[in-house]
Coordinates of C-alpha atoms in Angstrom, one line a residue:
M1 CA 26.1 -167.2 -12.7
G2 CA 23.0 -168.0 -14.7
S3 CA 20.0 -169.7 -13.2
G4 CA 19.9 -172.6 -15.6
M5 CA 21.9 -175.8 -14.9
K6 CA 25.1 -176.2 -16.9
G7 CA 25.6 -179.2 -19.0
E8 CA 25.9 -182.7 -17.5
K9 CA 28.7 -183.3 -15.0
K10 CA 31.8 -184.2 -16.9
K11 CA 32.2 -188.0 -17.3
T12 CA 35.8 -188.0 -16.0
S13 CA 37.3 -191.4 -15.5
R14 CA 38.2 -191.8 -11.8
S15 CA 38.9 -195.5 -11.9
E16 CA 42.7 -194.9 -11.3
A17 CA 42.1 -192.4 -8.5
N18 CA 42.8 -193.4 -4.9
D19 CA 40.1 -193.9 -2.4
M20 CA 40.1 -190.8 -0.3
I21 CA 37.3 -191.9 2.0
I22 CA 36.7 -195.5 3.2
V23 CA 33.7 -196.1 5.4
K24 CA 33.5 -199.6 6.9
N25 CA 30.6 -201.1 8.8
L26 CA 29.3 -197.7 10.1
V27 CA 26.7 -198.1 12.8
K28 CA 24.9 -195.3 14.6
Y29 CA 22.2 -196.2 17.1
Y30 CA 20.3 -193.7 19.3
P31 CA 19.3 -194.9 22.8
V32 CA 15.6 -194.6 23.8
F33 CA 15.2 -193.9 27.5
G34 CA 12.1 -194.9 29.6
G35 CA 10.8 -195.6 33.0
V36 CA 11.3 -193.6 36.3
L37 CA 15.1 -194.3 36.2
R38 CA 15.4 -193.3 32.6
K39 CA 17.1 -196.5 31.6
V40 CA 17.8 -197.4 28.0
V41 CA 14.8 -199.5 26.8
D42 CA 15.4 -199.6 23.1
Q43 CA 17.6 -198.4 20.2
V44 CA 16.8 -196.4 17.1
Q45 CA 18.8 -198.0 14.4
A46 CA 19.5 -194.9 12.3
V47 CA 22.5 -196.3 10.4
D48 CA 23.1 -200.1 10.4
D49 CA 26.3 -201.5 8.9
V50 CA 27.0 -199.1 6.0
S51 CA 30.2 -199.4 4.0
F52 CA 31.4 -197.4 0.9
T53 CA 34.3 -195.6 -0.6
I54 CA 34.7 -192.2 -2.2
K55 CA 37.6 -191.6 -4.7
E56 CA 39.6 -188.4 -4.7
G57 CA 37.8 -185.7 -6.8
E58 CA 34.6 -187.7 -6.9
T59 CA 31.0 -186.9 -5.9
L60 CA 29.1 -189.7 -4.3
G61 CA 25.4 -189.0 -4.1
L62 CA 23.6 -190.5 -1.1
V63 CA 19.8 -190.6 -1.7
G64 CA 16.8 -191.9 0.1
E65 CA 13.5 -191.1 1.8
S66 CA 13.3 -188.8 4.8
G67 CA 14.4 -190.8 7.9
C68 CA 16.5 -193.3 6.0
G69 CA 19.6 -192.3 7.9
K70 CA 21.5 -190.5 5.0
T71 CA 22.1 -187.2 7.0
T72 CA 23.2 -189.3 10.0
V73 CA 25.8 -191.0 7.8
G74 CA 27.3 -187.6 6.8
H75 CA 27.3 -186.2 10.3
T76 CA 28.8 -189.4 11.9
M77 CA 31.5 -189.6 9.2
L78 CA 32.8 -186.2 10.4
K79 CA 32.3 -187.3 14.1
L80 CA 29.7 -184.5 14.6
R81 CA 27.8 -187.4 16.1
E82 CA 29.5 -190.1 18.0
P83 CA 29.5 -193.4 16.1
T84 CA 28.2 -196.6 17.7
S85 CA 30.8 -198.7 15.8
G86 CA 32.6 -198.9 12.5
S87 CA 35.5 -196.9 11.0
M88 CA 35.9 -193.8 8.8
I89 CA 39.3 -193.8 7.1
Y90 CA 40.6 -190.5 5.7
D91 CA 44.1 -190.1 4.4
G92 CA 45.0 -193.5 5.9
K93 CA 43.7 -192.6 9.4
D94 CA 40.6 -193.8 11.2
I95 CA 39.2 -190.5 12.4
F96 CA 37.0 -192.3 15.0
A97 CA 40.1 -193.5 16.8
L98 CA 42.1 -190.2 16.7
P99 CA 42.8 -188.3 19.9
P100 CA 41.2 -184.8 20.1
K101 CA 44.3 -182.9 19.0
E102 CA 44.8 -185.0 15.9
L103 CA 41.1 -184.9 15.1
K104 CA 41.0 -181.1 15.3
E105 CA 43.9 -181.0 12.8
I106 CA 42.4 -183.3 10.3
R107 CA 39.0 -181.6 10.5
R108 CA 40.6 -178.7 8.6
K109 CA 40.5 -181.0 5.6
M110 CA 36.9 -182.2 6.1
Q111 CA 34.1 -179.7 6.2
I112 CA 30.3 -179.7 5.9
V113 CA 27.6 -177.5 4.4
F114 CA 24.3 -177.9 6.3
Q115 CA 20.8 -178.2 5.0
D116 CA 19.4 -175.0 6.6
P117 CA 21.5 -172.1 5.6
Y118 CA 20.0 -169.8 8.2
A119 CA 20.1 -172.0 11.3
S120 CA 23.8 -172.9 10.6
L121 CA 24.8 -169.2 10.8
D122 CA 25.1 -167.2 14.0
P123 CA 22.6 -164.3 13.6
R124 CA 24.6 -162.1 15.9
L125 CA 27.8 -162.2 13.8
P126 CA 28.5 -160.5 10.5
I127 CA 29.0 -163.2 7.9
G128 CA 32.7 -162.3 7.5
E129 CA 33.3 -163.2 11.1
S130 CA 31.3 -166.5 10.7
I131 CA 33.4 -167.5 7.7
G132 CA 36.7 -166.6 9.4
E133 CA 35.8 -168.3 12.7
G134 CA 37.3 -171.6 11.6
L135 CA 40.6 -169.9 10.6
K136 CA 40.7 -168.3 14.1
I137 CA 40.0 -171.6 15.9
H138 CA 42.8 -173.3 14.0
G139 CA 45.2 -170.4 14.5
I140 CA 45.7 -169.8 10.8
G141 CA 47.3 -166.5 9.7
T142 CA 47.2 -163.0 11.1
N143 CA 44.0 -160.9 11.3
N144 CA 44.8 -159.3 7.9
E145 CA 45.6 -162.6 6.3
R146 CA 42.3 -164.1 7.6
V147 CA 40.4 -161.1 6.2
D148 CA 42.0 -161.8 2.8
V149 CA 41.0 -165.5 3.0
V150 CA 37.4 -164.6 3.9
L151 CA 37.1 -162.1 1.0
E152 CA 38.5 -164.7 -1.4
A153 CA 36.0 -167.3 -0.2
L154 CA 33.2 -164.9 -0.8
K155 CA 34.5 -164.1 -4.2
N156 CA 34.6 -167.9 -5.0
V157 CA 30.8 -168.2 -4.4
G158 CA 29.8 -165.1 -6.3
L159 CA 29.5 -162.6 -3.4
E160 CA 31.2 -159.2 -2.9
D161 CA 33.6 -157.8 -0.3
Y162 CA 31.0 -155.6 1.3
H163 CA 28.8 -158.6 2.1
A164 CA 31.3 -159.5 4.8
H165 CA 29.9 -156.8 7.1
R166 CA 26.3 -157.8 6.7
Y167 CA 24.3 -160.2 9.0
P168 CA 22.6 -163.4 8.0
H169 CA 19.0 -162.0 8.0
E170 CA 20.0 -159.5 5.3
F171 CA 20.5 -162.3 2.7
S172 CA 18.2 -164.5 0.7
G173 CA 18.2 -168.2 1.2
G174 CA 20.4 -168.8 -1.9
Q175 CA 22.9 -166.2 -0.7
R176 CA 23.0 -167.7 2.8
Q177 CA 23.7 -171.1 1.3
R178 CA 26.6 -169.6 -0.7
I179 CA 27.9 -168.2 2.6
G180 CA 27.8 -171.7 4.1
I181 CA 29.8 -173.0 1.2
A182 CA 32.3 -170.1 1.6
R183 CA 32.7 -170.9 5.2
A184 CA 33.5 -174.5 4.3
L185 CA 36.0 -173.4 1.7
A186 CA 37.9 -171.0 4.0
L187 CA 39.9 -173.8 5.6
N188 CA 41.0 -175.1 2.2
P189 CA 39.4 -178.6 2.7
K190 CA 39.7 -181.7 0.5
F191 CA 36.5 -183.3 1.4
I192 CA 33.1 -181.7 2.0
V193 CA 29.8 -183.3 3.1
L194 CA 26.9 -181.5 1.4
D195 CA 23.9 -182.2 3.6
E196 CA 20.9 -181.5 1.3
P197 CA 22.4 -178.1 0.4
V198 CA 19.7 -177.1 -2.1
S199 CA 16.5 -178.7 -0.7
A200 CA 15.3 -175.5 1.0
L201 CA 15.9 -173.4 -2.1
D202 CA 13.8 -172.4 -5.1
V203 CA 14.5 -174.4 -8.3
S204 CA 16.2 -171.5 -10.1
I205 CA 18.4 -170.9 -7.0
Q206 CA 19.1 -174.6 -6.7
A207 CA 20.7 -174.5 -10.2
Q208 CA 22.9 -171.6 -9.3
V209 CA 24.2 -173.3 -6.1
L210 CA 24.8 -176.6 -8.0
N211 CA 26.7 -174.8 -10.7
I212 CA 28.9 -173.1 -8.0
L213 CA 29.6 -176.5 -6.4
N214 CA 30.6 -178.0 -9.8
D215 CA 32.9 -175.1 -10.6
L216 CA 34.5 -175.2 -7.1
Q217 CA 35.1 -179.0 -7.5
E218 CA 36.9 -178.5 -10.8
E219 CA 38.9 -175.5 -9.6
F220 CA 40.0 -176.9 -6.2
G221 CA 39.8 -180.7 -6.8
L222 CA 37.3 -181.2 -4.1
T223 CA 35.7 -184.5 -3.1
Y224 CA 32.0 -184.5 -2.2
L225 CA 29.4 -186.6 -0.3
F226 CA 26.2 -185.2 -1.6
V227 CA 23.2 -186.1 0.6
A228 CA 19.8 -185.5 -1.0
H229 CA 16.3 -186.9 -1.6
N230 CA 15.8 -185.2 -5.1
L231 CA 16.9 -187.7 -7.7
A232 CA 17.1 -185.1 -10.5
V233 CA 19.6 -183.1 -8.4
V234 CA 21.6 -186.3 -7.6
E235 CA 21.7 -187.3 -11.3
H236 CA 23.0 -183.8 -12.2
I237 CA 25.9 -183.6 -9.7
S238 CA 27.0 -187.2 -8.8
D239 CA 29.6 -189.5 -10.3
R240 CA 28.2 -192.5 -8.3
V241 CA 25.0 -192.9 -6.3
A242 CA 24.3 -194.9 -3.2
V243 CA 20.6 -195.5 -2.4
M244 CA 19.6 -195.9 1.3
Y245 CA 16.6 -197.5 2.8
L246 CA 15.9 -197.7 6.6
G247 CA 19.5 -197.4 7.7
K248 CA 21.1 -199.6 5.0
I249 CA 22.6 -199.1 1.5
V250 CA 20.5 -201.2 -0.9
E251 CA 22.1 -200.2 -4.2
L252 CA 25.4 -198.5 -5.2
A253 CA 26.5 -197.8 -8.8
S254 CA 27.8 -195.2 -11.2
R255 CA 25.2 -192.5 -11.9
D256 CA 24.7 -193.6 -15.5
D257 CA 24.2 -197.3 -14.6
L258 CA 21.8 -196.5 -11.8
F259 CA 19.6 -194.2 -13.7
E260 CA 19.6 -196.4 -16.9
K261 CA 19.2 -199.8 -15.2
P262 CA 18.3 -199.8 -11.5
L263 CA 18.4 -203.3 -10.1
H264 CA 16.8 -203.0 -6.6
P265 CA 13.0 -203.0 -6.4
Y266 CA 13.2 -199.9 -4.1
T267 CA 15.4 -198.0 -6.6
I268 CA 13.1 -199.1 -9.5
A269 CA 10.1 -197.7 -7.6
L270 CA 11.9 -194.4 -7.0
M271 CA 12.9 -194.0 -10.6
S272 CA 9.3 -194.7 -11.8
A273 CA 8.3 -191.5 -10.0
I274 CA 10.6 -189.2 -12.0
P275 CA 8.6 -187.3 -14.7
L276 CA 9.7 -187.7 -18.3
P277 CA 10.6 -184.5 -20.2
D278 CA 8.7 -185.8 -23.2
P279 CA 4.9 -185.3 -22.7
T280 CA 4.1 -188.0 -25.3
K281 CA 5.8 -190.7 -23.2
K282 CA 4.6 -192.1 -19.9
R283 CA 6.5 -194.1 -17.3
E284 CA 4.9 -197.1 -15.6
R285 CA 4.5 -195.9 -12.1
I286 CA 5.2 -198.3 -9.2
I287 CA 3.2 -197.4 -6.1
L288 CA 4.7 -198.8 -2.9
E289 CA 2.1 -199.9 -0.4
G290 CA 2.4 -199.3 3.3
D291 CA 4.5 -197.0 5.3
V292 CA 8.3 -197.1 6.0
P293 CA 8.8 -199.3 9.0
S294 CA 10.1 -197.8 12.2
P295 CA 13.9 -197.9 12.8
L296 CA 13.0 -198.8 16.4
N297 CA 11.9 -202.2 15.2
P298 CA 13.0 -202.8 11.6
P299 CA 11.7 -205.9 9.8
L300 CA 13.6 -209.2 9.9
G301 CA 15.3 -210.2 6.7
C302 CA 15.3 -207.6 3.9
R303 CA 14.1 -204.3 5.4
F304 CA 12.2 -203.5 2.2
H305 CA 10.3 -206.7 2.0
P306 CA 7.0 -205.5 3.7
R307 CA 6.6 -203.0 0.8
C308 CA 8.3 -204.9 -2.0
P309 CA 6.1 -206.0 -5.0
Y310 CA 8.4 -208.9 -5.7
V311 CA 8.7 -210.3 -2.2
E312 CA 9.2 -214.1 -1.6
N313 CA 9.6 -216.2 1.5
I314 CA 13.3 -215.9 1.9
C315 CA 13.0 -212.1 2.0
G316 CA 11.3 -212.1 5.4
S317 CA 13.9 -214.3 7.1
E318 CA 17.3 -213.8 5.5
E319 CA 18.9 -210.4 5.1
P320 CA 20.4 -209.9 1.6
K321 CA 24.1 -208.9 1.4
L322 CA 25.2 -205.9 -0.7
R323 CA 26.9 -207.8 -3.6
E324 CA 28.3 -206.9 -7.0
I325 CA 25.8 -207.9 -9.8
E326 CA 27.6 -206.2 -12.6
H327 CA 30.9 -204.4 -12.7
G328 CA 30.8 -201.6 -10.1
H329 CA 27.1 -202.2 -9.5
Q330 CA 26.2 -203.5 -6.0
V331 CA 22.7 -204.5 -4.9
A332 CA 21.3 -205.8 -1.7
C333 CA 18.5 -208.1 -3.1
H334 CA 18.1 -211.8 -3.2
F335 CA 16.7 -211.6 -6.7
A336 CA 18.6 -208.7 -8.3
E337 CA 19.6 -210.9 -11.3
K338 CA 16.0 -211.0 -12.5
F339 CA 16.2 -207.2 -13.2
V340 CA 19.4 -207.3 -15.2

């Protein structure tokens, strides 16, 4: 595949599609231990009351600064990390409440591609064995049938049969990420969490991987949660975008609506940092003052208010609810209407 990004993601109407994923009031706190007896003395509020849906065949981009909790959302949804509370509905079932046997069965349909393509592969195994490991765990097929599935998965990501016998250190970063995608594809999933899958790659390689993901989505009808901090990448691949700040979603809208008319002050500041392709035009840059507060002790009221250029008294005392300002455009800001 070429190194340049293909044309914009097709603007397919998904309004009639069913919600494949329903995340309700997801909370993930990490305990902080202290003292001689190692008692819990505090909680890191990594994810705090996050709710959203993903339609079948859709890509939801989840974007935010490092430490905002976006990766924790993806991992907790698949129960790779134990949730503190909330629910994650897939195919009508709350996977947080499933017994281990049923959870193992449903995990065949939900896979993940990790951020670091090298750390997520066993350096002692040929990549063919790594890709086929899930098939073996789930007892799918004979040895020969599993080999066929592995080779087909490699073919789908642009690699050759002979690559199956090589080890992870023999591949470039882009190739290793393709291997990670092939491993996720081997079990024929319907939903894939893509945890910053291109952030560790060169720009030209990023384009190749994104093109592969788009092609696979069209071919197999996949549904993605695409976790990233690069807004240009999110704009290219997403149908809708959710913006996170300090453990909460502050804005959720279609890709076009969000990039054309952001309505939350944090999103507006993020957008102002995107360079314009026309050198004769300049964007008014909004510089946020101060540092991101600690999730150990988040601010009262709106979590963004200590850095917000439009802050008012209510912002420091009352937490804004995520509410619909325009059709399909949700914002957690007391004064979102002033930006419409």
